[in-house]
Amino acid sequence: MKAHFQVITLFPLMIETLFGEGVVGQARKKGLIDLSLINPREFTEDVHKTVDDRPFGGGDGMIGMAEPLWQAWQKARAQDSETELIYLSPQGETLTDTLVKELALRPRLTLLCGRYGGVDQRLIEKTGAREISIGDYVLSGGEIGAAVLIDTISRQIPGVLGHADSAVRESFAGGLLEAPQFTRPREWQGLSVPEMLMSGNHAKIEEWRRWVSILVTLAKRPDLSKLEELSRKERQKLRQFFEGLSGQDKVLLGLEDLASEELDG
Ligand code: 4GN
């Protein structure tokens, strides 16, 4: 399944720069991802190439004019008749791992980036654009939001990530954070690496990482953890595992504040 992203933006270089290299840049070279940039300025008729104007009723910022954006959308549709329009805005549905996976099922998307005060609402109405927000904060333009969508969806496309492809893609599924990672040297500024990771026993290491993942999620993002889905037996095993960690490992893993009582019940 090949992805096709089209981005309607006054600043195409922002997007082209970000995705000229890195994981997405490589995937474009392999032909797994197409990226088209459409500049609404292309569709202006006046000498000043006007794409925005002051808001009716007054207020700060400039508003993207409906007609150049409409023409840009027609171009996107001409290039991909099945593309769907997404408008990046703080008013949209919040992006989550679940929504990323849903969008990745049909990755033929046109991302509309507003600037300044946003775009004329009649354009949103006429196009039926789906509004998505990348989080509860305001950006100076939709480009960074569009980039977040392109990056997160691309990681779901088979072949885009390295070997461990699906394993890496699944890392957030199940609502668990990853266990902390370490590399050479074995000792750095008086700190060593958890002994288990040096054991060479891959099955044991994977089991250890899974328990650490559960603990790290509980400690740092209790809102994500689905600990209530663990059985009583698993919870008991988790508590034993936590109590068996060395003091230094608890510190290294960021678990020093997690009390074993939190694993009760
Ligand atoms: C998207 C766009 C934040 C988001 C944006 C977000 C551009 N700021 N949270 N700024 O996903 C409409 C008004 C587009 C702001 C403008």
Short mmCIF file of C-alpha atoms and ligand atoms in Angstrom, two decimals:
data_model
loop_
_atom_site.label_atom_id
_atom_site.label_comp_id
_atom_site.label_asym_id
_atom_site.label_seq_id
_atom_site.Cartn_x
_atom_site.Cartn_y
_atom_site.Cartn_z
CA MET A 1 0.00 0.00 0.00
CA LYS A 2 1.51 3.25 -1.20
CA ALA A 3 0.85 6.52 0.63
CA HIS A 4 0.15 9.79 -1.15
CA PHE A 5 0.29 12.98 0.89
CA GLN A 6 -0.53 16.33 -0.68
CA VAL A 7 0.02 19.49 1.34
CA ILE A 8 -1.67 22.82 0.61
CA THR A 9 0.66 25.43 2.08
CA LEU A 10 2.09 28.90 1.48
CA PHE A 11 5.42 27.55 2.79
CA PRO A 12 6.15 24.36 0.81
CA LEU A 13 9.85 24.51 1.74
CA MET A 14 9.01 23.82 5.39
CA ILE A 15 7.52 20.46 4.43
CA GLU A 16 10.01 19.64 1.65
CA THR A 17 12.97 20.33 3.98
CA LEU A 18 11.64 18.14 6.76
CA PHE A 19 10.87 15.20 4.48
CA GLY A 20 13.83 15.46 2.10
CA GLU A 21 15.79 13.24 4.49
CA GLY A 22 15.29 10.87 7.40
CA VAL A 23 12.91 7.91 7.52
CA VAL A 24 10.27 9.56 5.30
CA GLY A 25 12.91 10.86 2.85
CA GLN A 26 14.26 7.31 2.41
CA ALA A 27 10.73 5.91 1.98
CA ARG A 28 10.08 8.48 -0.79
CA LYS A 29 13.24 7.31 -2.58
CA LYS A 30 12.00 3.72 -2.34
CA GLY A 31 8.69 4.81 -3.88
CA LEU A 32 6.64 3.90 -0.79
CA ILE A 33 5.48 7.48 -0.23
CA ASP A 34 4.53 10.27 -2.64
CA LEU A 35 4.56 13.85 -1.42
CA SER A 36 3.03 16.69 -3.48
CA LEU A 37 3.11 20.33 -2.44
CA ILE A 38 0.45 22.74 -3.64
CA ASN A 39 0.89 26.49 -3.09
CA PRO A 40 -2.39 28.44 -3.13
CA ARG A 41 -0.44 31.45 -4.44
CA GLU A 42 -0.35 29.60 -7.77
CA PHE A 43 -4.10 30.21 -8.06
CA THR A 44 -4.26 33.97 -7.51
CA GLU A 45 -5.25 36.29 -10.38
CA ASP A 46 -4.17 39.70 -9.08
CA VAL A 47 -0.71 41.30 -9.47
CA HIS A 48 0.00 41.03 -5.73
CA LYS A 49 -0.88 37.31 -5.68
CA THR A 50 -3.16 37.89 -2.68
CA VAL A 51 -3.96 34.76 -0.66
CA ASP A 52 -5.28 36.28 2.56
CA ASP A 53 -7.25 39.27 3.79
CA ARG A 54 -8.42 40.96 7.02
CA PRO A 55 -11.25 39.29 8.97
CA PHE A 56 -14.81 40.63 8.56
CA GLY A 57 -15.92 42.04 11.91
CA GLY A 58 -12.36 42.96 12.83
CA GLY A 59 -9.68 41.17 14.80
CA ASP A 60 -6.05 40.15 14.58
CA GLY A 61 -4.37 38.03 11.94
CA MET A 62 -5.06 37.44 8.29
CA ILE A 63 -7.57 34.91 6.97
CA GLY A 64 -6.81 32.52 4.12
CA MET A 65 -9.17 33.43 1.23
CA ALA A 66 -11.56 30.71 0.12
CA GLU A 67 -11.00 30.86 -3.68
CA PRO A 68 -7.23 30.19 -3.94
CA LEU A 69 -7.60 27.39 -1.36
CA TRP A 70 -10.55 25.94 -3.29
CA GLN A 71 -8.47 25.94 -6.48
CA ALA A 72 -5.62 24.25 -4.62
CA TRP A 73 -8.06 21.56 -3.43
CA GLN A 74 -9.30 21.03 -7.02
CA LYS A 75 -5.69 20.45 -8.07
CA ALA A 76 -5.19 17.92 -5.26
CA ARG A 77 -8.33 16.06 -6.39
CA ALA A 78 -7.22 16.12 -10.02
CA GLN A 79 -3.95 14.47 -8.94
CA ASP A 80 -5.69 11.86 -6.77
CA SER A 81 -9.42 11.46 -7.20
CA GLU A 82 -9.69 9.51 -3.91
CA THR A 83 -7.78 11.93 -1.70
CA GLU A 84 -9.46 13.13 1.50
CA LEU A 85 -9.07 16.63 2.92
CA ILE A 86 -7.82 17.26 6.44
CA TYR A 87 -7.66 20.73 7.99
CA LEU A 88 -5.15 21.10 10.84
CA SER A 89 -6.78 23.18 13.56
CA PRO A 90 -6.98 23.36 17.36
CA GLN A 91 -10.73 22.76 16.97
CA GLY A 92 -10.24 19.32 15.44
CA GLU A 93 -10.45 15.81 16.83
CA THR A 94 -7.25 15.16 18.82
CA LEU A 95 -4.64 12.95 17.17
CA THR A 96 -3.91 9.70 19.01
CA ASP A 97 -2.14 6.45 18.12
CA THR A 98 -5.60 4.98 17.38
CA LEU A 99 -6.47 7.81 14.95
CA VAL A 100 -3.04 7.51 13.25
CA LYS A 101 -3.69 3.80 12.63
CA GLU A 102 -7.17 4.56 11.26
CA LEU A 103 -5.79 7.17 8.83
CA ALA A 104 -3.02 4.78 7.76
CA LEU A 105 -5.65 2.37 6.40
CA ARG A 106 -6.37 4.81 3.55
CA PRO A 107 -3.27 7.01 3.34
CA ARG A 108 -4.37 9.25 0.47
CA LEU A 109 -4.62 12.54 2.26
CA THR A 110 -4.52 16.24 1.46
CA LEU A 111 -3.44 18.37 4.39
CA LEU A 112 -4.65 21.96 4.45
CA CYS A 113 -2.39 24.33 6.39
CA GLY A 114 -3.83 27.61 7.64
CA ARG A 115 -1.72 30.58 8.68
CA TYR A 116 -2.34 33.63 10.83
CA GLY A 117 -6.01 33.70 11.78
CA GLY A 118 -6.99 30.55 9.91
CA VAL A 119 -9.03 30.16 6.72
CA ASP A 120 -12.46 31.34 5.56
CA GLN A 121 -14.95 28.96 7.20
CA ARG A 122 -16.94 28.67 3.95
CA LEU A 123 -14.00 26.75 2.45
CA ILE A 124 -14.20 24.20 5.29
CA GLU A 125 -17.96 23.96 4.75
CA LYS A 126 -17.80 23.48 0.96
CA THR A 127 -14.97 20.94 1.01
CA GLY A 128 -16.28 18.96 3.98
CA ALA A 129 -12.72 18.87 5.35
CA ARG A 130 -12.13 16.71 8.41
CA GLU A 131 -10.61 18.79 11.22
CA ILE A 132 -7.74 17.26 13.19
CA SER A 133 -5.70 18.78 16.03
CA ILE A 134 -2.28 17.49 17.07
CA GLY A 135 -2.81 18.69 20.64
CA ASP A 136 -4.18 21.45 22.85
CA TYR A 137 -1.90 24.35 21.89
CA VAL A 138 -1.76 26.95 19.11
CA LEU A 139 0.85 26.91 16.31
CA SER A 140 1.69 29.79 13.96
CA GLY A 141 0.59 27.64 11.07
CA GLY A 142 -0.74 24.19 10.23
CA GLU A 143 2.55 23.01 8.67
CA ILE A 144 3.97 21.50 11.87
CA GLY A 145 0.68 19.67 12.41
CA ALA A 146 0.72 18.39 8.82
CA ALA A 147 4.30 17.20 9.36
CA VAL A 148 3.27 15.30 12.50
CA LEU A 149 0.51 13.55 10.54
CA ILE A 150 2.82 12.66 7.64
CA ASP A 151 5.49 11.30 9.99
CA THR A 152 3.20 9.25 12.23
CA ILE A 153 1.14 7.79 9.35
CA SER A 154 4.26 6.99 7.29
CA ARG A 155 5.65 4.87 10.15
CA GLN A 156 2.58 2.64 9.78
CA ILE A 157 3.21 1.94 6.08
CA PRO A 158 4.83 -1.50 5.59
CA GLY A 159 8.47 -1.19 4.46
CA VAL A 160 8.99 2.35 5.76
CA LEU A 161 10.72 1.35 9.00
CA GLY A 162 13.73 -0.99 9.20
CA HIS A 163 13.76 -4.73 9.95
CA ALA A 164 11.79 -4.73 13.16
CA ASP A 165 9.11 -2.89 11.15
CA SER A 166 5.88 -4.19 12.67
CA ALA A 167 7.42 -4.72 16.11
CA VAL A 168 8.48 -1.06 16.21
CA ARG A 169 5.10 0.04 14.83
CA GLU A 170 3.33 -1.87 17.54
CA SER A 171 5.32 -0.30 20.35
CA PHE A 172 2.52 2.01 21.46
CA ALA A 173 -0.27 -0.48 20.99
CA GLY A 174 -1.43 -2.02 24.22
CA GLY A 175 -0.88 1.41 25.77
CA LEU A 176 2.66 0.66 26.98
CA LEU A 177 5.76 2.85 26.92
CA GLU A 178 9.12 1.39 25.94
CA ALA A 179 11.70 0.24 28.48
CA PRO A 180 14.75 2.56 28.71
CA GLN A 181 17.65 1.75 26.36
CA PHE A 182 21.43 1.73 26.87
CA THR A 183 24.49 1.49 24.64
CA ARG A 184 28.31 1.45 25.05
CA PRO A 185 30.22 2.05 27.20
CA ARG A 186 29.13 -0.36 29.94
CA GLU A 187 30.17 2.19 32.57
CA TRP A 188 29.62 5.93 32.17
CA GLN A 189 30.15 8.54 34.88
CA GLY A 190 29.93 5.87 37.56
CA LEU A 191 26.68 4.41 36.22
CA SER A 192 26.45 0.88 34.87
CA VAL A 193 23.75 -0.75 32.75
CA PRO A 194 21.06 -3.11 34.17
CA GLU A 195 22.75 -6.52 34.51
CA MET A 196 19.92 -8.36 32.73
CA LEU A 197 20.69 -6.54 29.44
CA MET A 198 24.23 -8.01 29.55
CA SER A 199 23.01 -11.58 30.03
CA GLY A 200 22.76 -12.47 26.34
CA ASN A 201 19.55 -14.41 27.08
CA HIS A 202 17.17 -12.87 24.57
CA ALA A 203 14.00 -14.54 25.77
CA LYS A 204 14.72 -13.45 29.37
CA ILE A 205 15.61 -9.93 28.20
CA GLU A 206 12.32 -9.58 26.33
CA GLU A 207 10.38 -10.72 29.37
CA TRP A 208 12.36 -8.30 31.58
CA ARG A 209 11.66 -5.43 29.14
CA ARG A 210 7.96 -6.19 29.17
CA TRP A 211 7.77 -5.96 32.97
CA VAL A 212 9.86 -2.77 32.91
CA SER A 213 7.52 -1.34 30.24
CA ILE A 214 4.53 -1.96 32.47
CA LEU A 215 6.28 -0.36 35.47
CA VAL A 216 7.51 2.66 33.49
CA THR A 217 4.02 3.25 32.11
CA LEU A 218 2.52 3.02 35.59
CA ALA A 219 5.12 5.44 37.00
CA LYS A 220 5.20 8.04 34.22
CA ARG A 221 1.86 7.83 32.43
CA PRO A 222 -0.68 6.16 34.71
CA ASP A 223 -3.37 7.61 32.42
CA LEU A 224 -2.17 5.28 29.64
CA SER A 225 -1.78 2.13 31.67
CA LYS A 226 -4.31 -0.60 31.40
CA LEU A 227 -3.12 -2.25 34.59
CA GLU A 228 -6.69 -3.08 35.51
CA GLU A 229 -6.54 -5.49 32.56
CA LEU A 230 -3.81 -7.50 34.28
CA SER A 231 -4.92 -10.53 36.25
CA ARG A 232 -4.38 -10.78 40.02
CA LYS A 233 -1.63 -13.32 39.35
CA GLU A 234 0.13 -11.00 36.89
CA ARG A 235 -0.07 -8.12 39.37
CA GLN A 236 1.48 -10.32 42.04
CA LYS A 237 4.28 -11.28 39.64
CA LEU A 238 4.76 -7.60 38.76
CA ARG A 239 5.14 -6.66 42.43
CA GLN A 240 7.71 -9.42 42.96
CA PHE A 241 9.61 -8.28 39.88
CA PHE A 242 9.65 -4.66 41.09
CA GLU A 243 10.85 -5.66 44.55
CA GLY A 244 13.62 -7.75 42.95
CA LEU A 245 15.11 -4.79 41.04
CA SER A 246 18.32 -3.35 42.50
CA GLY A 247 18.24 0.18 43.93
CA GLN A 248 20.49 1.42 41.14
CA ASP A 249 18.28 -0.14 38.47
CA LYS A 250 15.18 1.47 39.98
CA VAL A 251 16.93 4.86 39.72
CA LEU A 252 18.17 4.23 36.15
CA LEU A 253 14.75 3.10 35.02
CA GLY A 254 13.06 6.12 36.61
CA LEU A 255 11.13 3.92 39.03
CA GLU A 256 12.53 5.13 42.36
CA ASP A 257 9.27 6.88 43.29
CA LEU A 258 7.07 3.92 42.47
CA ALA A 259 6.02 2.18 45.68
CA SER A 260 5.11 -1.50 45.66
CA GLU A 261 1.79 -0.59 47.26
CA GLU A 262 0.82 0.99 43.95
CA LEU A 263 0.95 -2.50 42.47
CA ASP A 264 -1.56 -3.84 44.99
CA GLY A 265 -5.25 -4.45 44.61
C1 4GN B 1 -3.21 23.38 14.18
C2 4GN B 1 -3.04 24.61 13.54
C3 4GN B 1 -2.60 24.41 16.23
C4 4GN B 1 -3.00 23.28 15.54
C5 4GN B 1 -2.65 25.71 14.30
C6 4GN B 1 -3.20 22.00 16.27
C7 4GN B 1 -2.85 27.35 12.47
N1 4GN B 1 -2.43 25.58 15.63
N2 4GN B 1 -3.31 22.05 17.60
N3 4GN B 1 -2.48 26.96 13.78
O1 4GN B 1 -3.24 20.95 15.65
C8 4GN B 1 -6.48 27.68 12.27
C9 4GN B 1 -6.21 28.65 13.36
C10 4GN B 1 -5.16 27.32 11.66
C11 4GN B 1 -4.74 28.51 13.69
C12 4GN B 1 -4.12 28.11 12.38
#
